Coordinates of N, CA, C and O in Angstrom, one line a residue:
M502 N 124.6 48.5 37.3 CA 124.7 49.8 36.5 C 123.2 50.1 36.7 O 122.4 49.4 36.3
R503 N 123.0 51.3 36.5 CA 121.5 51.8 37.2 C 121.6 53.4 35.8 O 122.2 54.2 36.3
W504 N 120.4 53.3 35.1 CA 120.7 54.3 33.9 C 119.3 55.0 33.4 O 118.4 54.0 32.9
Q505 N 118.5 56.1 33.9 CA 117.0 56.4 33.8 C 116.3 55.4 34.2 O 115.5 55.0 33.8
N506 N 116.9 55.3 35.7 CA 115.6 54.1 36.4 C 115.6 52.6 36.0 O 114.7 52.0 36.6
V507 N 116.5 52.4 34.7 CA 116.5 50.8 34.8 C 117.7 50.6 35.1 O 118.7 51.2 34.6
C508 N 118.0 49.3 35.4 CA 118.9 48.2 36.0 C 119.3 47.5 35.2 O 118.7 46.5 34.9
S509 N 120.8 47.1 35.4 CA 121.1 46.3 34.5 C 121.8 45.1 35.3 O 121.4 44.8 36.5
A510 N 121.8 43.7 34.5 CA 122.4 42.5 35.2 C 123.5 43.0 36.3 O 124.1 43.7 36.2
Y511 N 123.9 42.8 37.4 CA 125.1 42.7 38.0 C 126.4 42.3 37.7 O 126.0 41.1 36.8
F512 N 127.6 42.6 37.9 CA 128.9 42.3 36.8 C 129.9 42.5 38.0 O 129.5 43.7 38.7
S513 N 131.0 42.0 38.4 CA 132.0 42.8 39.0 C 133.0 43.8 38.5 O 133.1 43.2 37.3
V514 N 133.7 44.9 39.2 CA 134.8 45.2 38.4 C 135.8 45.0 39.1 O 136.5 45.2 39.8
N515 N 136.9 44.7 37.9 CA 138.1 44.2 38.8 C 139.0 44.7 39.1 O 139.9 45.2 39.3
K516 N 139.1 46.1 38.4 CA 140.4 46.8 38.0 C 139.2 48.5 38.1 O 138.3 48.6 37.5
G517 N 140.3 49.6 38.2 CA 139.5 50.6 38.6 C 138.9 51.2 39.7 O 138.5 50.7 40.3
G518 N 138.5 52.7 39.7 CA 137.9 53.1 40.8 C 136.1 53.4 40.2 O 136.1 53.6 38.5
R519 N 135.1 53.8 41.0 CA 134.2 53.9 40.4 C 134.0 55.7 39.8 O 135.0 56.1 40.3
Q520 N 133.7 55.3 38.5 CA 133.2 56.4 38.2 C 132.8 57.8 38.9 O 131.6 57.2 39.4
G521 N 133.1 59.3 39.2 CA 132.4 59.8 39.9 C 132.4 59.5 41.5 O 131.9 60.2 42.1
G522 N 133.1 58.6 41.8 CA 133.0 58.1 43.2 C 134.3 59.2 44.0 O 134.6 59.4 43.8
I523 N 133.9 59.5 45.3 CA 134.6 60.3 45.8 C 136.1 59.8 46.4 O 136.9 61.2 46.5
L524 N 136.2 58.8 46.4 CA 137.6 57.9 47.0 C 138.4 58.5 45.3 O 139.7 58.2 45.5
S525 N 137.5 58.5 44.7 CA 138.0 57.8 43.3 C 139.3 58.9 42.6 O 140.6 58.6 42.3
P526 N 139.3 60.0 42.9 CA 140.7 61.0 42.5 C 141.9 60.9 43.6 O 142.7 60.5 42.9
Y527 N 141.6 60.8 44.9 CA 142.3 60.2 45.4 C 143.1 58.9 45.3 O 144.6 58.9 45.3
L528 N 142.4 58.1 45.0 CA 143.2 56.8 44.9 C 143.9 56.5 43.9 O 144.8 56.6 43.7
F529 N 143.3 57.8 42.5 CA 144.2 57.6 41.0 C 145.2 58.2 41.9 O 146.5 57.9 41.1
R530 N 145.2 59.3 42.0 CA 146.6 60.3 42.3 C 147.3 59.3 43.1 O 148.5 59.4 43.0
F531 N 147.2 58.5 44.0 CA 148.1 58.0 44.9 C 148.3 56.9 44.0 O 149.7 55.8 44.1
Y532 N 147.3 56.4 42.9 CA 148.3 54.7 42.2 C 148.8 55.9 41.4 O 150.1 55.0 41.1
I533 N 149.1 57.2 40.9 CA 150.7 57.4 39.7 C 151.4 58.3 41.0 O 151.6 59.0 39.6
S534 N 151.6 58.3 41.8 CA 152.5 59.5 42.8 C 153.5 59.2 42.1 O 154.5 59.6 41.9
D535 N 154.0 58.0 42.2 CA 155.5 57.0 41.2 C 155.4 58.0 40.0 O 156.6 58.8 40.1
L536 N 154.6 57.9 39.2 CA 155.2 58.4 37.7 C 155.1 59.9 38.0 O 155.7 60.4 37.3
I537 N 154.2 60.9 39.0 CA 154.4 61.6 39.0 C 155.6 62.3 39.3 O 156.5 63.5 38.8
F538 N 155.9 61.9 40.7 CA 157.4 61.7 41.4 C 158.5 61.6 40.2 O 160.0 62.3 40.4
S539 N 158.8 60.5 39.4 CA 159.2 59.9 38.4 C 160.0 60.9 37.5 O 160.6 61.3 36.9
T540 N 158.8 61.5 36.9 CA 159.1 62.6 36.0 C 159.1 64.2 36.6 O 160.2 64.4 36.0
I541 N 158.7 64.4 37.7 CA 159.3 65.9 38.1 C 160.7 65.8 38.5 O 161.7 66.8 38.8
S542 N 160.6 64.6 38.7 CA 162.3 64.7 39.9 C 163.3 64.6 38.6 O 165.1 64.9 38.7
L543 N 162.9 64.7 37.1 CA 163.9 64.4 36.0 C 164.6 66.1 36.4 O 165.5 66.6 35.3
N544 N 163.6 67.4 36.6 CA 163.8 68.5 36.9 C 164.1 69.2 35.2 O 164.8 70.0 34.8
I545 N 163.1 68.6 34.2 CA 163.1 69.0 33.1 C 161.8 69.9 33.0 O 160.5 69.2 33.4
C546 N 162.0 70.9 32.8 CA 160.3 71.9 32.9 C 160.8 73.2 32.1 O 161.6 73.5 32.0
C547 N 159.2 74.0 32.5 CA 159.3 75.4 31.8 C 159.1 76.5 32.8 O 158.3 75.7 34.0
N548 N 159.5 77.4 32.7 CA 159.4 78.6 33.9 C 158.4 79.4 33.0 O 158.6 80.2 32.1
F549 N 157.4 79.5 34.4 CA 156.3 80.2 34.2 C 156.0 81.2 35.2 O 156.0 80.8 36.6
A550 N 156.0 82.6 35.0 CA 156.2 83.3 36.0 C 157.1 83.0 37.5 O 156.5 83.1 38.6
G551 N 158.1 82.6 37.2 CA 159.2 81.9 37.9 C 158.9 80.3 38.7 O 159.2 80.0 39.9
I552 N 158.1 80.2 38.5 CA 157.3 78.6 38.5 C 157.7 77.5 37.8 O 157.5 77.9 36.7
N553 N 158.2 76.9 37.7 CA 158.6 75.4 37.0 C 158.4 74.7 37.0 O 157.3 73.7 38.2
V554 N 157.6 73.5 35.9 CA 156.5 73.2 35.6 C 156.9 72.0 34.4 O 157.1 72.7 33.4
S555 N 156.5 70.7 34.9 CA 157.0 69.8 33.5 C 155.6 68.8 33.4 O 155.7 68.5 32.6
L556 N 154.6 68.8 34.6 CA 153.6 68.0 34.5 C 152.5 68.6 35.0 O 152.2 69.3 36.2
L557 N 151.2 68.7 34.3 CA 150.0 68.8 35.0 C 149.3 67.8 35.2 O 149.1 67.0 34.0
A558 N 148.5 67.7 36.3 CA 147.9 66.1 36.2 C 146.6 66.4 37.0 O 146.4 67.1 38.0
Y559 N 145.3 66.1 36.2 CA 143.9 66.3 36.6 C 143.2 65.1 36.6 O 142.8 64.8 35.0
A560 N 142.8 64.8 37.5 CA 142.0 63.3 37.4 C 142.8 62.3 36.1 O 144.6 62.3 36.5
D561 N 142.6 61.4 34.9 CA 143.1 60.8 34.5 C 143.8 61.7 33.0 O 144.2 61.1 32.3
D562 N 143.9 63.0 33.4 CA 144.6 63.8 31.9 C 146.0 64.3 32.4 O 145.9 65.1 33.8
L563 N 146.9 63.8 31.9 CA 148.2 64.3 32.0 C 148.8 65.6 30.9 O 148.1 64.9 29.7
V564 N 149.5 66.3 31.5 CA 150.0 67.0 30.6 C 151.8 67.3 30.8 O 152.3 67.6 32.3
L565 N 152.0 67.1 29.8 CA 153.7 67.5 30.2 C 154.2 68.4 29.4 O 153.9 69.1 28.1
L566 N 155.1 69.7 30.0 CA 155.7 70.6 29.7 C 156.9 70.3 29.4 O 157.8 70.1 30.3
A567 N 157.9 70.7 28.1 CA 159.1 71.0 28.2 C 159.5 71.6 27.2 O 159.1 71.8 26.5
P568 N 161.1 72.4 27.4 CA 161.4 73.2 26.5 C 162.2 73.3 25.3 O 162.2 73.7 24.5
S569 N 162.1 71.8 25.2 CA 163.1 71.2 23.7 C 162.5 70.3 23.4 O 161.9 69.2 24.4
W570 N 162.6 70.1 22.2 CA 162.0 68.2 21.7 C 162.6 67.3 22.4 O 162.2 66.1 22.9
R571 N 164.4 67.2 22.5 CA 165.0 65.9 23.3 C 164.2 66.1 25.0 O 164.1 64.9 25.4
A572 N 164.1 67.0 25.3 CA 163.2 67.2 26.9 C 162.3 66.6 26.9 O 161.9 65.9 27.6
L573 N 161.3 66.7 26.0 CA 160.0 66.2 26.2 C 160.2 64.9 25.9 O 159.5 64.1 26.4
Q574 N 161.0 64.6 24.7 CA 161.3 62.9 24.7 C 161.8 61.9 25.7 O 161.1 60.8 26.3
C575 N 162.5 63.1 26.8 CA 162.7 62.2 27.7 C 162.0 62.1 28.7 O 161.6 61.2 29.8
L576 N 161.1 63.0 28.6 CA 159.8 63.2 29.7 C 158.8 61.8 29.4 O 158.2 61.2 30.2
L577 N 159.0 61.8 27.8 CA 157.9 60.9 27.6 C 158.1 59.4 27.8 O 157.6 58.2 28.5
K578 N 159.2 59.1 27.6 CA 160.4 57.9 27.8 C 159.9 57.7 29.6 O 160.1 56.7 30.1
A579 N 160.3 58.6 30.6 CA 160.5 58.5 32.1 C 159.1 58.3 32.5 O 158.6 57.4 33.3
V580 N 157.4 58.8 31.7 CA 156.6 58.3 31.7 C 156.0 56.9 31.7 O 155.2 56.8 32.0
E581 N 156.6 56.6 30.1 CA 156.3 55.3 29.6 C 157.1 53.8 30.7 O 156.1 53.1 31.3
V582 N 157.8 54.4 31.5 CA 158.7 53.5 32.7 C 157.9 53.4 33.3 O 157.7 52.7 33.8
A583 N 157.5 54.5 33.9 CA 157.1 54.6 35.6 C 156.1 54.4 34.8 O 155.1 53.6 36.0
G584 N 154.7 54.1 34.1 CA 153.6 53.3 33.5 C 153.7 51.7 33.5 O 153.1 50.9 34.3
I585 N 155.2 51.3 32.9 CA 154.9 50.1 33.1 C 155.4 49.6 34.4 O 154.8 48.4 34.9
N586 N 156.1 50.2 35.6 CA 156.4 49.6 36.7 C 154.4 49.7 37.5 O 154.7 49.1 38.4
I587 N 154.0 50.5 36.9 CA 152.4 50.9 37.9 C 151.6 50.0 36.7 O 150.7 50.2 37.0
N588 N 151.9 49.2 35.7 CA 150.9 48.3 34.9 C 150.2 49.4 34.8 O 148.7 49.0 34.3
M589 N 150.5 50.4 34.0 CA 149.7 51.8 33.4 C 149.4 51.4 31.8 O 150.7 51.8 31.5
T590 N 148.4 51.5 30.7 CA 148.6 51.8 29.9 C 147.9 53.6 29.6 O 147.2 54.0 30.2
F591 N 148.6 53.3 28.1 CA 148.0 54.6 27.5 C 147.4 54.7 26.5 O 148.0 53.8 25.5
N592 N 146.9 55.6 26.4 CA 146.1 55.9 24.8 C 146.7 56.6 24.0 O 146.5 57.9 24.0
T593 N 147.2 56.0 23.1 CA 148.3 56.9 22.4 C 147.7 57.0 21.4 O 148.0 58.1 20.5
R594 N 146.4 56.9 20.9 CA 145.7 57.9 19.9 C 145.0 58.7 20.7 O 144.7 59.6 19.6
K595 N 144.6 59.1 21.6 CA 144.0 60.0 21.9 C 145.5 61.3 22.4 O 145.4 62.2 23.4
T596 N 146.6 60.9 22.3 CA 147.7 61.6 23.1 C 148.4 62.4 22.1 O 148.4 61.7 21.0
V597 N 148.5 63.9 22.3 CA 148.7 64.3 21.0 C 149.9 65.5 21.6 O 150.4 65.8 22.5
C598 N 150.9 66.2 20.9 CA 151.9 66.9 21.0 C 151.5 68.5 20.4 O 150.9 68.2 19.3
M599 N 152.2 69.0 20.7 CA 151.9 70.8 20.6 C 153.2 71.6 20.6 O 153.7 71.4 21.5
V600 N 153.7 72.9 19.7 CA 154.7 72.9 19.8 C 154.1 74.4 20.2 O 153.2 74.8 18.5
F601 N 154.4 75.6 20.7 CA 154.4 76.9 21.4 C 155.4 77.4 20.8 O 156.7 77.5 21.4
N602 N 155.4 78.0 19.4 CA 156.2 79.0 19.1 C 156.7 79.9 20.2 O 155.9 80.2 20.4
P603 N 158.3 80.5 20.6 CA 158.1 81.9 21.2 C 157.6 83.2 20.5 O 157.2 83.3 19.3
A604 N 157.3 84.1 21.3 CA 156.8 85.4 20.8 C 157.9 86.0 19.7 O 157.1 86.4 18.7
D605 N 158.9 86.3 20.0 CA 160.2 86.3 19.2 C 160.2 85.6 18.2 O 161.2 84.6 18.5
R606 N 159.9 85.8 17.0 CA 160.2 84.7 15.8 C 161.2 84.8 15.5 O 162.2 83.7 15.0
N607 N 162.5 85.2 16.1 CA 164.0 85.2 15.7 C 164.7 84.0 16.2 O 165.8 83.6 16.3
K608 N 163.6 84.1 17.9 CA 164.4 82.7 18.9 C 163.7 81.0 18.0 O 163.9 80.4 18.6
I609 N 162.5 81.3 17.2 CA 162.0 79.9 16.9 C 163.7 79.3 15.7 O 164.4 79.6 14.9
V610 N 163.5 77.9 16.6 CA 164.6 77.4 16.3 C 164.5 76.0 15.2 O 165.5 75.9 13.9
A611 N 163.2 75.8 14.6 CA 162.8 74.7 13.7 C 161.1 75.1 13.5 O 160.5 75.3 14.1
N612 N 160.8 74.8 12.3 CA 159.7 74.9 11.9 C 158.9 73.3 12.0 O 158.0 73.8 11.7
S613 N 159.4 72.4 12.1 CA 159.0 71.3 12.3 C 160.2 70.5 13.0 O 160.9 70.6 13.0
F614 N 159.7 69.3 13.4 CA 160.1 69.0 14.6 C 160.0 66.8 14.4 O 158.8 66.5 13.7
P615 N 161.3 66.2 14.7 CA 160.7 64.8 14.6 C 159.8 64.0 15.5 O 159.5 65.0 16.3
T616 N 158.8 63.4 14.8 CA 157.8 62.8 16.4 C 158.4 62.1 17.3 O 159.2 61.7 17.7
F617 N 157.1 62.2 18.0 CA 157.6 62.1 19.5 C 156.9 60.5 19.5 O 156.3 60.4 18.8
T618 N 157.5 60.1 20.3 CA 156.9 58.6 20.6 C 156.7 57.9 21.8 O 157.4 58.2 22.9
L619 N 155.2 57.4 22.3 CA 155.0 57.0 23.8 C 154.7 55.6 23.3 O 153.8 55.1 22.3
C620 N 155.8 54.2 24.0 CA 155.2 53.1 24.1 C 155.3 52.3 22.3 O 154.3 52.0 22.1
D621 N 156.3 53.1 21.6 CA 156.9 52.5 20.3 C 155.7 53.2 19.5 O 155.4 52.5 18.3
C622 N 154.8 54.2 19.9 CA 153.6 54.6 19.2 C 154.1 56.1 18.6 O 154.3 57.2 19.4
S623 N 154.0 56.4 17.6 CA 154.2 57.8 17.0 C 153.2 59.2 17.5 O 151.9 58.2 17.5
L624 N 153.2 60.4 18.0 CA 152.4 61.1 18.3 C 152.1 61.9 17.5 O 152.6 62.1 16.8
M625 N 150.8 62.4 17.3 CA 150.1 63.4 16.5 C 150.9 64.8 16.8 O 150.5 65.2 18.2
F626 N 150.6 65.5 16.1 CA 151.3 67.2 16.4 C 149.7 67.8 16.0 O 149.4 67.2 14.9
V627 N 149.2 69.3 16.9 CA 148.0 69.4 16.7 C 148.6 70.6 16.8 O 149.4 71.5 17.3
N628 N 147.6 71.5 16.1 CA 147.5 73.0 16.5 C 146.9 73.6 17.2 O 146.8 74.7 18.2
K629 N 145.8 72.8 17.7 CA 144.8 72.9 18.7 C 144.2 72.0 19.3 O 144.1 71.2 19.0
F630 N 143.7 71.8 20.5 CA 142.9 70.7 21.3 C 142.0 71.4 22.1 O 142.2 72.4 23.3
K631 N 141.5 70.3 22.9 CA 140.8 70.3 23.6 C 141.1 69.6 25.0 O 141.3 68.7 24.8
Y632 N 141.5 70.6 26.1 CA 141.6 70.3 27.1 C 140.7 70.7 28.8 O 140.8 72.0 29.0
L633 N 140.3 69.4 29.1 CA 139.3 69.7 30.3 C 138.4 70.9 29.6 O 138.0 71.3 30.6
G634 N 137.5 70.8 28.9 CA 136.4 71.7 28.5 C 137.2 73.1 27.8 O 136.2 73.4 27.5
H635 N 138.2 72.9 27.8 CA 138.6 74.4 27.4 C 139.6 73.9 25.8 O 140.1 73.3 25.7
V636 N 139.7 75.1 24.8 CA 140.5 74.9 23.4 C 141.5 75.6 23.7 O 141.9 77.4 24.0
I637 N 142.7 75.0 23.5 CA 143.8 75.5 23.5 C 144.6 75.7 22.6 O 144.4 74.2 21.7
D638 N 145.2 76.2 22.2 CA 145.7 76.9 20.7 C 147.0 76.9 20.7 O 147.9 78.2 21.7
N639 N 147.7 76.7 19.8 CA 149.2 76.7 19.9 C 149.4 78.5 19.7 O 150.8 78.5 19.5
S640 N 149.0 79.1 19.3 CA 149.0 80.8 19.2 C 149.1 81.3 20.4 O 149.4 82.3 20.5
S641 N 148.6 80.6 21.5 CA 148.7 81.4 22.9 C 147.5 82.8 22.4 O 147.7 83.5 23.9
S642 N 146.8 82.2 21.9 CA 145.3 82.8 21.8 C 144.2 82.6 22.5 O 144.1 81.1 22.5
D643 N 143.3 83.1 23.0 CA 142.0 82.3 23.2 C 140.9 82.4 22.9 O 139.7 82.3 23.1
D644 N 141.1 83.0 21.3 CA 139.8 83.3 20.3 C 139.4 81.9 20.5 O 137.9 82.0 20.4
S645 N 139.8 81.0 20.1 CA 138.9 79.4 19.8 C 138.4 79.2 20.9 O 137.2 78.4 21.3
D646 N 138.7 79.4 22.3 CA 138.0 78.8 24.0 C 136.7 79.8 24.0 O 135.6 79.6 24.0
I647 N 137.0 81.1 23.5 CA 135.7 82.1 23.5 C 134.7 81.8 22.8 O 133.6 82.0 22.8
N648 N 135.2 81.7 21.5 CA 134.1 81.4 20.3 C 133.1 80.3 20.8 O 132.0 80.6 20.4
R649 N 134.0 78.9 21.2 CA 133.4 78.1 21.6 C 132.4 78.2 22.9 O 131.4 77.7 22.5
E650 N 132.9 79.4 24.0 CA 131.8 79.8 24.9 C 130.5 80.3 24.1 O 129.3 80.1 24.3
I651 N 130.5 81.1 23.5 CA 129.5 82.2 22.5 C 128.8 81.4 21.5 O 127.2 81.4 21.9
K652 N 129.5 80.2 21.6 CA 128.6 79.5 20.2 C 127.8 78.5 21.6 O 126.9 78.2 21.1
A653 N 128.2 78.2 23.0 CA 127.7 77.6 23.8 C 126.6 78.6 24.4 O 125.3 78.0 24.4
L654 N 126.7 79.6 24.5 CA 125.6 80.5 25.1 C 124.2 80.9 24.0 O 123.3 80.4 24.8
F655 N 124.6 81.1 22.8 CA 123.9 80.9 21.8 C 123.0 79.9 21.9 O 121.8 79.9 21.7
T656 N 123.0 78.5 21.9 CA 122.7 77.2 21.9 C 121.7 77.0 23.5 O 120.9 76.9 23.1
R657 N 122.4 77.4 24.1 CA 121.8 77.6 25.5 C 120.3 78.4 25.7 O 119.2 78.1 26.0
T658 N 120.5 79.8 25.0 CA 119.4 80.7 24.8 C 118.6 80.1 23.7 O 117.2 80.1 24.0
N659 N 118.6 80.0 22.7 CA 117.9 79.4 21.7 C 116.8 78.1 22.0 O 115.8 77.9 22.1
V660 N 117.4 77.1 22.8 CA 116.7 76.1 23.8 C 115.8 76.7 24.6 O 114.7 76.4 24.8
L661 N 116.4 77.7 25.5 CA 115.2 78.3 26.5 C 114.4 79.1 25.6 O 113.0 78.9 26.4
C662 N 114.7 79.5 24.6 CA 113.7 80.8 24.1 C 112.7 79.6 23.2 O 111.4 79.7 23.4
R663 N 112.8 78.3 22.7 CA 112.4 77.1 22.2 C 111.3 76.8 23.4 O 110.0 76.7 23.0
R664 N 111.8 76.4 24.7 CA 111.2 76.0 25.8 C 110.0 77.0 26.0 O 109.1 76.2 26.8
F665 N 110.3 78.7 26.2 CA 109.5 79.1 26.6 C 108.3 80.1 25.8 O 107.7 80.5 26.4
S666 N 108.5 79.7 24.6 CA 108.2 80.2 23.8 C 106.4 80.2 23.9 O 105.9 81.3 23.3
R667 N 105.9 79.4 24.1 CA 104.9 78.9 24.8 C 104.1 79.4 25.7 O 102.7 79.4 25.8
C668 N 105.1 79.5 26.8 CA 104.6 79.8 27.8 C 103.6 81.6 28.0 O 104.0 82.4 27.3
S669 N 103.1 81.6 29.1 CA 102.1 82.7 29.4 C 103.3 83.7 30.1 O 104.0 83.3 30.3
L670 N 103.1 85.1 30.0 CA 103.3 85.8 30.2 C 103.6 85.8 31.7 O 104.9 86.5 32.3
A671 N 102.9 85.5 32.1 CA 103.3 85.3 33.9 C 104.6 83.9 34.4 O 104.6 84.4 35.4
V672 N 104.6 83.3 33.6 CA 105.2 82.1 33.9 C 106.6 82.5 33.0 O 107.7 82.7 34.3
K673 N 106.8 83.6 32.0 CA 107.9 84.3 31.6 C 108.4 85.0 32.2 O 109.8 85.6 32.7
V674 N 107.8 86.0 33.2 CA 108.1 86.8 34.3 C 108.4 86.3 36.2 O 108.1 87.5 36.7
S675 N 108.4 85.2 35.8 CA 108.4 84.8 37.2 C 109.5 85.2 37.6 O 110.3 85.0 37.2
S676 N 109.6 84.8 39.0 CA 111.4 85.5 40.0 C 112.1 84.6 39.4 O 113.3 84.9 39.3
R677 N 112.0 83.4 39.0 CA 113.2 82.4 39.2 C 113.3 82.1 37.1 O 114.5 82.3 37.1
T678 N 112.6 82.9 36.3 CA 112.9 83.0 35.1 C 113.0 84.2 34.8 O 113.9 84.6 33.6
I679 N 112.5 84.9 35.0 CA 112.7 86.8 34.2 C 114.4 87.4 34.0 O 114.7 87.7 33.2
S680 N 114.7 86.7 35.2 CA 116.4 87.1 35.0 C 117.3 86.6 33.9 O 117.5 87.1 32.7
C681 N 117.3 85.2 34.1 CA 117.6 84.4 33.4 C 117.7 85.2 31.5 O 118.3 85.1 30.8
L682 N 116.1 85.2 31.3 CA 115.2 85.1 30.3 C 116.2 86.6 29.8 O 116.2 86.6 28.9
L683 N 115.5 87.6 30.9 CA 116.0 89.1 29.9 C 117.8 89.1 29.8 O 118.1 90.1 29.0
Y684 N 118.4 88.5 30.5 CA 120.2 88.4 30.5 C 120.2 88.0 29.1 O 121.2 88.4 28.0
L685 N 119.4 86.8 28.8 CA 119.3 85.8 27.3 C 119.1 86.5 26.4 O 119.5 86.3 25.3
L686 N 118.1 87.5 26.5 CA 116.9 88.2 25.5 C 118.3 89.5 25.0 O 118.6 89.8 23.7
L687 N 119.2 90.1 25.8 CA 119.6 90.8 25.9 C 120.9 90.6 24.6 O 121.5 91.4 24.0
C688 N 121.6 89.2 25.5 CA 122.8 88.7 24.4 C 122.5 88.7 23.3 O 123.4 88.9 22.2
H689 N 121.0 88.1 23.2 CA 120.7 88.1 21.5 C 120.5 89.3 21.0 O 120.1 89.6 19.6
G690 N 120.6 90.6 21.6 CA 120.2 92.1 21.1 C 118.6 91.8 20.5 O 118.0 92.6 19.9
I691 N 118.0 91.2 21.3 CA 116.6 91.2 21.5 C 115.8 92.4 22.6 O 115.8 92.4 23.7
V692 N 114.9 93.2 22.0 CA 114.5 94.4 23.2 C 113.0 93.4 23.6 O 112.4 93.0 22.8
V693 N 113.2 93.9 25.0 CA 111.7 93.1 25.2 C 110.7 94.7 25.4 O 111.3 95.7 26.0

């Protein structure tokens, strides 16, 4: 392993694929194909604009979608059984559940649900969580994710302002930096 031009002692990797390797996503998809097939073959799903969806998979992140408590517990059981068959373990401390209430408040069937279980572990309910770098909110609002992006923009802007504060005007107006700096300064409300 190499990190910042320093190499560790050699060691063997007995399980898993190489992080960032070009074949890793393909091999992982091949590895979990039985799990995916056994889950979607149950025909338990949610309908989004005419498309039935029960499982979203990206790299090693899986999302199960179900229209009811019983349906989701059934999907969890199917994933657990398929995981056992391929010798896969699940991190139940990072696995969470979220309930999306219908827009019509009259269609809400319950305010609380029994806990879901995966591999005999109870799963935690959350109102929001970060998935693939984006904040998902059970209110179906993207305000939390937009606020996260705005904070990140301000952070990057402040870093740039601090790094370029002592540079000469010639450096600040070079072709590579001028457009970025002007944009960021305008976002901060700073007039040049």
